Coordinates of C-alpha atoms in Angstrom, one line a residue:
X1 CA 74.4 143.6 90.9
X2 CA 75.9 146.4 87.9
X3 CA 73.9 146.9 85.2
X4 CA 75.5 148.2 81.7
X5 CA 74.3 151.6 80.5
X6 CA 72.1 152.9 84.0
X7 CA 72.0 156.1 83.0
X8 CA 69.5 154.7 80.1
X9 CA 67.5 152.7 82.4
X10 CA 67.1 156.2 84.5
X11 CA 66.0 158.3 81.5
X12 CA 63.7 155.0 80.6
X13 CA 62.0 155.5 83.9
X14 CA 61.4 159.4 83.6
X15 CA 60.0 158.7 79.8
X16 CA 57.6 156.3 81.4
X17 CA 56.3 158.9 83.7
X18 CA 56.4 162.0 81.1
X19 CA 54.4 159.5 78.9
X20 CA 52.0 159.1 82.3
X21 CA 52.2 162.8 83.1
X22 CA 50.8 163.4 79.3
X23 CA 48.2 161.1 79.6
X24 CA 46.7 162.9 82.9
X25 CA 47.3 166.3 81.5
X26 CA 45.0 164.9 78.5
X27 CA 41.8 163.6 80.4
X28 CA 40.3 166.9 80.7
X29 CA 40.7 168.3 76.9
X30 CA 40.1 164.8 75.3
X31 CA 36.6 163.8 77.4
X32 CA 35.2 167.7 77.8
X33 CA 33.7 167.7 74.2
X34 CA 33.2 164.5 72.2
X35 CA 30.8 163.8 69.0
X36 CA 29.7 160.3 69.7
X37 CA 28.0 158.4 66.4
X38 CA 25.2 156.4 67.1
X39 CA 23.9 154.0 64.6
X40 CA 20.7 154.6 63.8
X41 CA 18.1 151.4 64.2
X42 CA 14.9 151.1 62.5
X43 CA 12.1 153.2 64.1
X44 CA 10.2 150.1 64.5
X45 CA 12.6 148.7 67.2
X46 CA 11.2 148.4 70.5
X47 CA 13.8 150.1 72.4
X48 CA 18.3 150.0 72.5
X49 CA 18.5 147.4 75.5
X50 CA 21.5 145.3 74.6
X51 CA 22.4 147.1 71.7
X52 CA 25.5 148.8 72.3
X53 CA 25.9 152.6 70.6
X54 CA 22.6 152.5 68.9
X55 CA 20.1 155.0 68.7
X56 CA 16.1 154.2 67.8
X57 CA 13.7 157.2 66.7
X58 CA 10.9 157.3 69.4
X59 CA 7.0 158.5 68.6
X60 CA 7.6 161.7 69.8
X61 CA 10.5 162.7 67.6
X62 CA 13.1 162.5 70.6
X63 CA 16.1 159.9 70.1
X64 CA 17.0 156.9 72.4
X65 CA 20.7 156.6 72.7
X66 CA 22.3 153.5 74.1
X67 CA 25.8 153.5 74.6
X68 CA 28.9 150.8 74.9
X69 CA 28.1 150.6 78.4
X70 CA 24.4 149.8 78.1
X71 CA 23.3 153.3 79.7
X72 CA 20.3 154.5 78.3
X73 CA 19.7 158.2 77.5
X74 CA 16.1 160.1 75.8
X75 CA 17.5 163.2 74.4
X76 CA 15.3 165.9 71.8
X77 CA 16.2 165.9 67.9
X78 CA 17.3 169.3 68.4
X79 CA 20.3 167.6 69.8
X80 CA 20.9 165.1 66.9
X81 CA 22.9 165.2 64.0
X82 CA 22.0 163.2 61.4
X83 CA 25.2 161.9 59.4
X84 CA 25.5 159.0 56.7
X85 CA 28.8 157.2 56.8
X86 CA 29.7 153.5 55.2
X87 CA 26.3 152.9 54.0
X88 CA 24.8 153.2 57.8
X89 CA 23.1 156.1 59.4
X90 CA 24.3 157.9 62.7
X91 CA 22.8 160.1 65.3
X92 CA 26.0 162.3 65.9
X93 CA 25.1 163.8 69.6
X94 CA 27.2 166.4 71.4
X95 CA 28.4 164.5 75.2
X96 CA 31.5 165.0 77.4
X97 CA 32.4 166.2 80.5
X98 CA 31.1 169.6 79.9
X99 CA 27.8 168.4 78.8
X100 CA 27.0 165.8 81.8
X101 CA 28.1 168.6 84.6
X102 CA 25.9 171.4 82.8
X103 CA 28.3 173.5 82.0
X104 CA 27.0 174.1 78.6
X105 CA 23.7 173.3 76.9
X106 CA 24.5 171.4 73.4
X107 CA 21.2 173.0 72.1
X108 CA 22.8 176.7 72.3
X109 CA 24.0 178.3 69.2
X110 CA 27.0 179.4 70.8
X111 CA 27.6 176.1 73.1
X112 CA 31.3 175.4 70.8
X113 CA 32.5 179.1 72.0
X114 CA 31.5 178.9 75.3
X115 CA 33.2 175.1 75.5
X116 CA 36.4 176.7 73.8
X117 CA 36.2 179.9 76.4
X118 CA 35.6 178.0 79.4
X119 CA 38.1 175.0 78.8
X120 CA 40.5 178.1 78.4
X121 CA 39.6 179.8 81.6
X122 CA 40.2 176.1 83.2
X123 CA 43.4 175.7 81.7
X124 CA 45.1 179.3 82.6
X125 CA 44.0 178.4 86.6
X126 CA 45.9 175.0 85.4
X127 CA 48.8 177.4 83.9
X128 CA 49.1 179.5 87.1
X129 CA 49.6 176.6 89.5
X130 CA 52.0 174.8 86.7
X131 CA 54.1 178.1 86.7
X132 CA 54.4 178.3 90.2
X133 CA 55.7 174.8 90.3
X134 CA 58.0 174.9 87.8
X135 CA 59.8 177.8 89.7
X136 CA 59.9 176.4 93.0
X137 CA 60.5 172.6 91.3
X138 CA 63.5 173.9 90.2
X139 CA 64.6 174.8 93.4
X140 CA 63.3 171.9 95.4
X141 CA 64.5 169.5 93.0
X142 CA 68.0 171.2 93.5
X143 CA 67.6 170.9 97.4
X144 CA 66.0 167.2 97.3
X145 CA 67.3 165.9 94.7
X146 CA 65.8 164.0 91.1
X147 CA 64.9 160.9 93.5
X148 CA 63.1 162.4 96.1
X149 CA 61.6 165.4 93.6
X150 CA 59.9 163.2 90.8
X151 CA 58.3 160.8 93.9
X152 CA 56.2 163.7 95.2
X153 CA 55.6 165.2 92.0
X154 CA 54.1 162.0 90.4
X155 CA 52.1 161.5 93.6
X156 CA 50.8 164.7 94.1
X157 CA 49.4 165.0 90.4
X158 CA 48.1 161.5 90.3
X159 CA 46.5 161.7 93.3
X160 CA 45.0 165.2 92.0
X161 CA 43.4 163.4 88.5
X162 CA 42.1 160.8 90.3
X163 CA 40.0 162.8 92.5
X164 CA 38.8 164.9 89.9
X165 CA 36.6 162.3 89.4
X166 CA 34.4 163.6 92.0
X167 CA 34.4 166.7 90.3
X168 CA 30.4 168.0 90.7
X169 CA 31.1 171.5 88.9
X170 CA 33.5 174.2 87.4
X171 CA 35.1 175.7 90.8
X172 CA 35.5 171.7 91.9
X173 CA 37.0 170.5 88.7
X174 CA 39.7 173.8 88.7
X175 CA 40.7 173.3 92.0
X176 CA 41.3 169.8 91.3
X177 CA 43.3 170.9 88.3
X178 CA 45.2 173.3 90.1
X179 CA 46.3 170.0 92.3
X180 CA 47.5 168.9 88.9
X181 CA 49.5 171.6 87.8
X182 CA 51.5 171.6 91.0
X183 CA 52.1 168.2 90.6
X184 CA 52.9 167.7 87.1
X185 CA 55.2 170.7 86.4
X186 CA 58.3 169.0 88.3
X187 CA 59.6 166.5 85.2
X188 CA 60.8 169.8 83.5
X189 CA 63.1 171.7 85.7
X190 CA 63.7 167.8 87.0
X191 CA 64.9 165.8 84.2
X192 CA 66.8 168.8 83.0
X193 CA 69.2 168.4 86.2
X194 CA 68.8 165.1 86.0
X195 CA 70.9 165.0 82.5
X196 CA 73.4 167.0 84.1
X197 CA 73.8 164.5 87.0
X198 CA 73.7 161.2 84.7
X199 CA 74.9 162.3 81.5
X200 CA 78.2 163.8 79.5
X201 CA 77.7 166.7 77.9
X202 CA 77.9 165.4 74.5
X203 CA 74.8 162.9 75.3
X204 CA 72.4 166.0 77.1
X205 CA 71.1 166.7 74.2
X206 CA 70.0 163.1 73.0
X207 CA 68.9 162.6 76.7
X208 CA 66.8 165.2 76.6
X209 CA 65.6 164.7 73.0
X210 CA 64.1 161.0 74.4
X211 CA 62.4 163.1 77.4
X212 CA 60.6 165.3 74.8
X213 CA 59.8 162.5 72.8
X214 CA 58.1 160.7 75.6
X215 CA 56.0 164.1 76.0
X216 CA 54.8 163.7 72.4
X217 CA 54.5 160.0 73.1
X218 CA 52.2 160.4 76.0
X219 CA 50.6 163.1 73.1
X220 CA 50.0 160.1 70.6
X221 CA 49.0 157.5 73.2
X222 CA 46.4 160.2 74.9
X223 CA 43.2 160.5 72.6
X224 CA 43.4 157.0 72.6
X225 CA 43.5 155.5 75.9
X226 CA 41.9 158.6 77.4
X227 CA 38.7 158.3 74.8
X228 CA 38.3 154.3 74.6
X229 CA 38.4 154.2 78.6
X230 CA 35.8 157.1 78.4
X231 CA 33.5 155.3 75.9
X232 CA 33.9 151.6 78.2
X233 CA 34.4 153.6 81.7
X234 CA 32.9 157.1 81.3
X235 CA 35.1 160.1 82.6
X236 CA 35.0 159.5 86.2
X237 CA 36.7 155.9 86.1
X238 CA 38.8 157.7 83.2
X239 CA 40.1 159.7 85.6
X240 CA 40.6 156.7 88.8
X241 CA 42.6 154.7 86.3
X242 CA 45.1 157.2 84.3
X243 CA 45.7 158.6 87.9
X244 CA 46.4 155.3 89.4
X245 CA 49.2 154.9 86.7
X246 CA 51.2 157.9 88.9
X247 CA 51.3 156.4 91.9
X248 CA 51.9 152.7 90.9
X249 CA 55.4 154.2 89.2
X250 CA 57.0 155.7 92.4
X251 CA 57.7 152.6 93.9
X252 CA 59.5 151.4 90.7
X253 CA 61.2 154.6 91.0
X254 CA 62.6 154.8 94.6
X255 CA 63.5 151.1 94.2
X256 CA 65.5 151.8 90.7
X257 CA 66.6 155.3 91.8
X258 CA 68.8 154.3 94.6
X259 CA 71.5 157.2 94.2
X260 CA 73.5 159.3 92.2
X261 CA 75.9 157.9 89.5
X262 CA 79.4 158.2 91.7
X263 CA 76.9 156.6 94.6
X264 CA 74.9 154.2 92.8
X265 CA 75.4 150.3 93.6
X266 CA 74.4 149.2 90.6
X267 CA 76.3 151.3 88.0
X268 CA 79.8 149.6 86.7
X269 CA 83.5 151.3 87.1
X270 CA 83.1 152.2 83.4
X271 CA 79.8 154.2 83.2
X272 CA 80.7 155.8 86.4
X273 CA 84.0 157.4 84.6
X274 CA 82.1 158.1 81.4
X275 CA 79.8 159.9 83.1
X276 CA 81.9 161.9 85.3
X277 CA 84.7 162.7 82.8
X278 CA 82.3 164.2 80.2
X279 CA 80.1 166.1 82.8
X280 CA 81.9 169.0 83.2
X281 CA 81.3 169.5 86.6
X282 CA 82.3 172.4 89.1
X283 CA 86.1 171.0 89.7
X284 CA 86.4 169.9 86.0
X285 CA 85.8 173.2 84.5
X286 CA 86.8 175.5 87.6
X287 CA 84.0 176.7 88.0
X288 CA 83.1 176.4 91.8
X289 CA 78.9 176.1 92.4
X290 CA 78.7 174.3 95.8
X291 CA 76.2 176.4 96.5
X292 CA 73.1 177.4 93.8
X293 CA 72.8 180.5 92.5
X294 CA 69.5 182.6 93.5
X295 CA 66.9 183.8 91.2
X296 CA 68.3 187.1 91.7
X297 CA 71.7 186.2 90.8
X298 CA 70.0 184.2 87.4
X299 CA 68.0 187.2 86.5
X300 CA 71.5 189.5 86.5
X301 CA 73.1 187.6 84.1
X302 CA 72.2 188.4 80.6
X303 CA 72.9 185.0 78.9
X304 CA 70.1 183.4 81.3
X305 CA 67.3 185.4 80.1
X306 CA 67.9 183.5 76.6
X307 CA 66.5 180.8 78.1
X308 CA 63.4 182.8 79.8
X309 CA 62.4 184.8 77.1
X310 CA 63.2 181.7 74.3
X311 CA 60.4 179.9 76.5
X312 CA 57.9 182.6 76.7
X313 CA 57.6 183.2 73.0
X314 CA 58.3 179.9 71.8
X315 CA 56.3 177.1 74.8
X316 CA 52.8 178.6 73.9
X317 CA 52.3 176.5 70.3
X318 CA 52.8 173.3 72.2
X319 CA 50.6 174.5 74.8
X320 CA 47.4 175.9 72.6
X321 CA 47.8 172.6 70.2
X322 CA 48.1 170.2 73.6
X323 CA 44.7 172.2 74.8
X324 CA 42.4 173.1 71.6
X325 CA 43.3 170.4 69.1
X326 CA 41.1 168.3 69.9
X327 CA 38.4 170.9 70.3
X328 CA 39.6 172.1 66.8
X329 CA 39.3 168.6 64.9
X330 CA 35.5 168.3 66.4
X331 CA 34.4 172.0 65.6
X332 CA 35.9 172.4 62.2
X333 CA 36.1 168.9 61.1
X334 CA 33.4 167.9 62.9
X335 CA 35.3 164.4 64.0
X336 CA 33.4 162.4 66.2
X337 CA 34.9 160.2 69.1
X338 CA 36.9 157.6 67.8
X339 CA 37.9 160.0 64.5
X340 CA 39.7 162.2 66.8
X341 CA 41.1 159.6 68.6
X342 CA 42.1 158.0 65.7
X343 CA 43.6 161.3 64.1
X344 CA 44.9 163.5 66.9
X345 CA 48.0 161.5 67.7
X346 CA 49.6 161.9 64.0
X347 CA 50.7 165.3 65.1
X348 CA 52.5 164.4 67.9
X349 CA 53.8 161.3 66.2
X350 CA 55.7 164.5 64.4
X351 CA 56.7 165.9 67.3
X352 CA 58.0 162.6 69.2
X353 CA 60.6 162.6 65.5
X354 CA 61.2 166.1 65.9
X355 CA 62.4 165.9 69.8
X356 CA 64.8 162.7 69.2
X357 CA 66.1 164.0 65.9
X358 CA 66.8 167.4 67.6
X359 CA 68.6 166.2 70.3
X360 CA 70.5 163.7 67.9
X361 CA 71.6 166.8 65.2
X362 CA 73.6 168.9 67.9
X363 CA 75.0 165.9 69.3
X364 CA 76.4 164.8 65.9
X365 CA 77.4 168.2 65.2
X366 CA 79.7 168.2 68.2
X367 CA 81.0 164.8 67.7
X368 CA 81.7 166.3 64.4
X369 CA 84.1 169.0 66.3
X370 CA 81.5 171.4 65.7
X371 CA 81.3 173.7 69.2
X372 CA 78.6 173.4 71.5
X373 CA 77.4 176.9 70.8
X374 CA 77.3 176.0 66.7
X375 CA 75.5 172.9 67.4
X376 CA 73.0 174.7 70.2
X377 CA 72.2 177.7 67.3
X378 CA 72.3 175.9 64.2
X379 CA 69.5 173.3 65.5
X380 CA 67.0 176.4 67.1
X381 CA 67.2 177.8 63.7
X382 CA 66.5 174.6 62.0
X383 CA 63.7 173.6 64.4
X384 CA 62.2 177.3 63.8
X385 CA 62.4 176.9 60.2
X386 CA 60.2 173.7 60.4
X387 CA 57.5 175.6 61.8
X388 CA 57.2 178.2 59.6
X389 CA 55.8 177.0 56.6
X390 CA 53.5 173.9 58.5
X391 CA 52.1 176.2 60.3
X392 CA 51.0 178.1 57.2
X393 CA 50.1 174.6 55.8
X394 CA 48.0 174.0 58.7
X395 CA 45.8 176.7 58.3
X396 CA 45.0 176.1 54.7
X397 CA 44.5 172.3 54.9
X398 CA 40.8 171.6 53.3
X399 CA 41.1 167.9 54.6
X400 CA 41.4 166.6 58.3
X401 CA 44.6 164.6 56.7
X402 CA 46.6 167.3 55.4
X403 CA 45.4 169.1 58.5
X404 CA 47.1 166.1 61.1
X405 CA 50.3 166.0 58.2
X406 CA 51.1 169.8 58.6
X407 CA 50.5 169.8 62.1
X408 CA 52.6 167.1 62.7
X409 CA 55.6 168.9 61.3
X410 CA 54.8 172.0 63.4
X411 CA 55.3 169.9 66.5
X412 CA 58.1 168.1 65.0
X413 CA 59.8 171.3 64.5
X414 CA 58.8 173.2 67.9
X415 CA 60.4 169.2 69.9
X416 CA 63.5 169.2 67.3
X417 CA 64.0 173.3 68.5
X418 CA 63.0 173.4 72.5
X419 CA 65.5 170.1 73.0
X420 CA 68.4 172.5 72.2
X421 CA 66.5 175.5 73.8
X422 CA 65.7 173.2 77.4
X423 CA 69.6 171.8 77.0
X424 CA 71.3 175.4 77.5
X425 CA 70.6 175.7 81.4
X426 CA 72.5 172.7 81.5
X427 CA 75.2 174.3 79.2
X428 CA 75.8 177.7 80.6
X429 CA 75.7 177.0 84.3
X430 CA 76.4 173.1 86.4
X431 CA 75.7 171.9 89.5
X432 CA 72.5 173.1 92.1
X433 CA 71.9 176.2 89.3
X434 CA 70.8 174.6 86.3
X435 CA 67.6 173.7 87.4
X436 CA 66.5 176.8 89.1
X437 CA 67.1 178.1 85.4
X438 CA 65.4 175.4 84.2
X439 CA 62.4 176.2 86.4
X440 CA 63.0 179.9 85.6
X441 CA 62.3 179.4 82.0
X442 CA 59.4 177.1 82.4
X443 CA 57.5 179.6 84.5
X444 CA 58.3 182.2 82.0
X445 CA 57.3 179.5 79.5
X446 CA 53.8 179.1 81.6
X447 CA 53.2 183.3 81.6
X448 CA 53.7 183.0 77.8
X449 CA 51.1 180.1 77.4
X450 CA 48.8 182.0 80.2
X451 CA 48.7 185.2 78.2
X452 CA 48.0 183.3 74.8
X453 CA 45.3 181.5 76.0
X454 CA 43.8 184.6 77.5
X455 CA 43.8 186.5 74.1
X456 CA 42.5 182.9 72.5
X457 CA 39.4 183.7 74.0
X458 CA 39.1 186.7 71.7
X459 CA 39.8 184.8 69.1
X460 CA 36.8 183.3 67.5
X461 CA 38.5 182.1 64.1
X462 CA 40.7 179.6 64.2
X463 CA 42.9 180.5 61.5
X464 CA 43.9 184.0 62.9
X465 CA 44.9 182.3 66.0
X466 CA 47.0 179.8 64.3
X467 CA 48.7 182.5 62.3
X468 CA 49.4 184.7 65.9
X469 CA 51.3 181.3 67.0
X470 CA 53.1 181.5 63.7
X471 CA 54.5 184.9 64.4
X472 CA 55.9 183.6 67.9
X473 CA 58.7 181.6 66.4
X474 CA 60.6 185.1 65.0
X475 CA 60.3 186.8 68.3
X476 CA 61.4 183.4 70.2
X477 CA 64.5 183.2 68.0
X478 CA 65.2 187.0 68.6
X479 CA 65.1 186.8 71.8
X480 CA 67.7 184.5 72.1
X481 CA 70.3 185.5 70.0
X482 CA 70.3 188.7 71.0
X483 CA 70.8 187.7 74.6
X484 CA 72.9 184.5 74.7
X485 CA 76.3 185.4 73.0
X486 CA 78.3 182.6 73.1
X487 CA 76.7 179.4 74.8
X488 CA 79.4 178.2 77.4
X489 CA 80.1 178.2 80.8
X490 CA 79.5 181.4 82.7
X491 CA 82.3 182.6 84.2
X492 CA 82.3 184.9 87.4

């Protein structure tokens, strides 16, 4: 059996578990704070049974909440907001993940800092283990292989959000997200070498543009799925099922993924040429890498820490916006449930544009005859430009709309820059190298995010912390010009 265009049904397969990875990544930050609206009955009404989100005012001033799953909860007015919306009247209550393991009281003053602080102290354990694994991903990956690397890294990391399920408290739940981050960081320094085995050089950059924008996909679909299955589920089956999705895809992988390209049983004469011609591999461009370079050998070589120190500055807006948003929309907004749901995706919507367009501009520019280095700049300045100004937009925004809008086109910018920025391993080095670079700059990427979230926490206004990200994009672009040169080949 050949199949026409395989190295599209390949990068098909790694969207569909980016998309997966995104939604496991998201259980925790979508389901550990969540305004749920209540309509509120008559006070005459005997009790909720049966009625599903309802909420009756008993003789005692307390509030019986029913919710979609006919669970039944007393809590004390102190807890109760009282909101008018559509001509009905709510009880807006404070639940989530942190509320039902006691992490935080909803009746403290302080209970939306402490949320913020402690989903931030979750996330940098998170951030540590991802780090870790996107360094020595890159280097297992390059010993492995893509086939054998993505199998254990989907299964390690479904596995790990399907047992946080069981979670019973804090040092639980981090461990089980440290499981996650060792799991999930693979994809990165994986699909990166992946291009470079299926793909020319001129298509990298597209390639890589539909891998970010199945990141921002898995972005959109998240507060979705993740917050209906919570309100039918709750958070523990939450986690069983967007877990389950990790380990169901590995066996569509390994029976897809059979080999390399000049291996592969099912790819035809003519894709196997295309690819190979327009790789620029080791004989092709004489530049012999049998055997991978060392991190050592990475870290002497100036042009290489373009990619490092690019990633430090630039990876921590995606990462503070994947973590706080939706924390942001229910403090400052104060969106309930199914509003954030139903508003948190446009902003990665943006970014899913951003990641294909990016990869699509510096391809056109170098069908155009425009060199690789040309194309590689002129889009990371483009992509940085796009920031700029919507992040400034996003701080001003007096409405939850324009809010989502100018957010969108921050991530649309950051996708349409990092798809050039994650493409230049791929450019300046081939074979069992490029994705120990790769998983060079992610780590530095994760020490970047680590660091931001950790002065987050002393951060208690949101704008000032939207204008530090702001400032990154300068020092990101710095930092790569001044060390890359020309982007080609390195020669010894």
């Amino acid at each position: 059996m050949k199949i026409k265009g395989m190295r599209w049904v390949i990068i098909t397969l790694i969207m569909m578990i980016t998309i997966i990875n995104y939604l496991d990544r998201g259980t925790l930050n979508y389901m550990w704070v969540a305004n749920i609206d209540y309509e509120l009955l008559p006070a005459s009404s005997a009790d909720t049974r049966g009625e599903d989100n309802t909420a009756v005012l008993l003789p005692d001033g307390s509030y019986r909440l029913c919710n979609s799953r006919g669970e039944e909860t007393d809590v004390p007015a102190s807890r109760v907001r009282i909101k008018e919306k559509g001509g009905c009247t709510y009880a807006s209550v404070q639940e989530g993940m942190a509320v039902d393991l006691g992490l935080i009281d909803p009746e403290d003053p302080d209970a939306s800092q402490k949320a913020k602080d402690m989903l931030g102290t979750i996330t940098i354990f998170f951030m540590l283990a991802y780090g870790v694994s996107q360094m020595v991903s890159g280097k297992i990956y390059d010993k492995i292989g893509c086939r054998r690397g993505f199998f254990w890294s989907a299964l390690v990391w479904g596995v790990a959000d399907a047992l946080t399920s069981l979670s019973r408290g804090l040092v639980s739940l981090t461990c089980f997200r440290v499981m996650l981050g060792l799991g999930e960081a693979g994809p990165w320094p994986g699909t990166t070498k992946s291009n470079a085995i299926w793909f020319p050089q001129k298509e990298r950059a597209l390639a890589q543009g539909l891998f970010g924008a199945a990141a921002s996909v898995g972005s959109v679909l998240a507060p979705i799925v993740i917050l209906m299955l919570f309100l039918a589920l709750g958070w523990k089956w939450t986690f069983v099922v967007v877990g389950g999705l990790g380990v169901i895809w590995v066996v569509l992988w390994l029976f897809i993924n059979k080999a390399d390209p000049e291996d592969h049983p099912w790819v035809t004469e003519e894709e196997k040429n295309h690819i190979l011609e327009g790789r620029c591999n080791p004989v092709a461009c004489d530049l012999p890498e049998e055997k991978g370079k060392s991190w050592g050998e990475l870290l002497r070589q100036r042009k290489n820490w373009s990619v490092i120190l690019g990633r430090f500055f630039l990876d921590p807006i995606w990462w503070m916006f994947v973590t706080f948003l939706p924390l942001y929309l229910t403090d400052v907004f104060h969106l309930n449930i199914k509003e954030v749901a139903f508003s948190a995706w446009v902003p990665y919507a943006g970014a899913a544009i951003g990641s294909i367009a990016g990869g699509w501009f510096s391809g056109w520019l170098i069908s155009k005859g425009r060199t690789v280095n040309f194309a590689r700049k002129c889009a990371i300045l483009v992509g940085g430009g796009i920031i700029l100004p919507a992040m400034i937009g996003s701080v001003m925004a007096q409405s939850v709309m324009m809010a989502v809008i100018c957010m969108a086109f921050v991530l649309g910018g950051f996708q349409f820059f990092i798809t050039n920025l994650q493409t230049i391993p791929s450019d300046l080095h081939s074979g069992k190298s490029v994705g120990s670079l790769a998983g060079l700059g992610g780590a530095a990427a994760v020490l970047g995010t680590i660091l931001a979230i950790f002065f987050s926490d002393m951060i208690s206004s949101w704008t000032l912390m939207f204008g530090l990200l702001a400032a990154l994009v300068p020092l990101s672009w710095l930092s790569i010009f001044l060390t890359v040169g020309k982007i080609e080949k390195i020669k010894e």
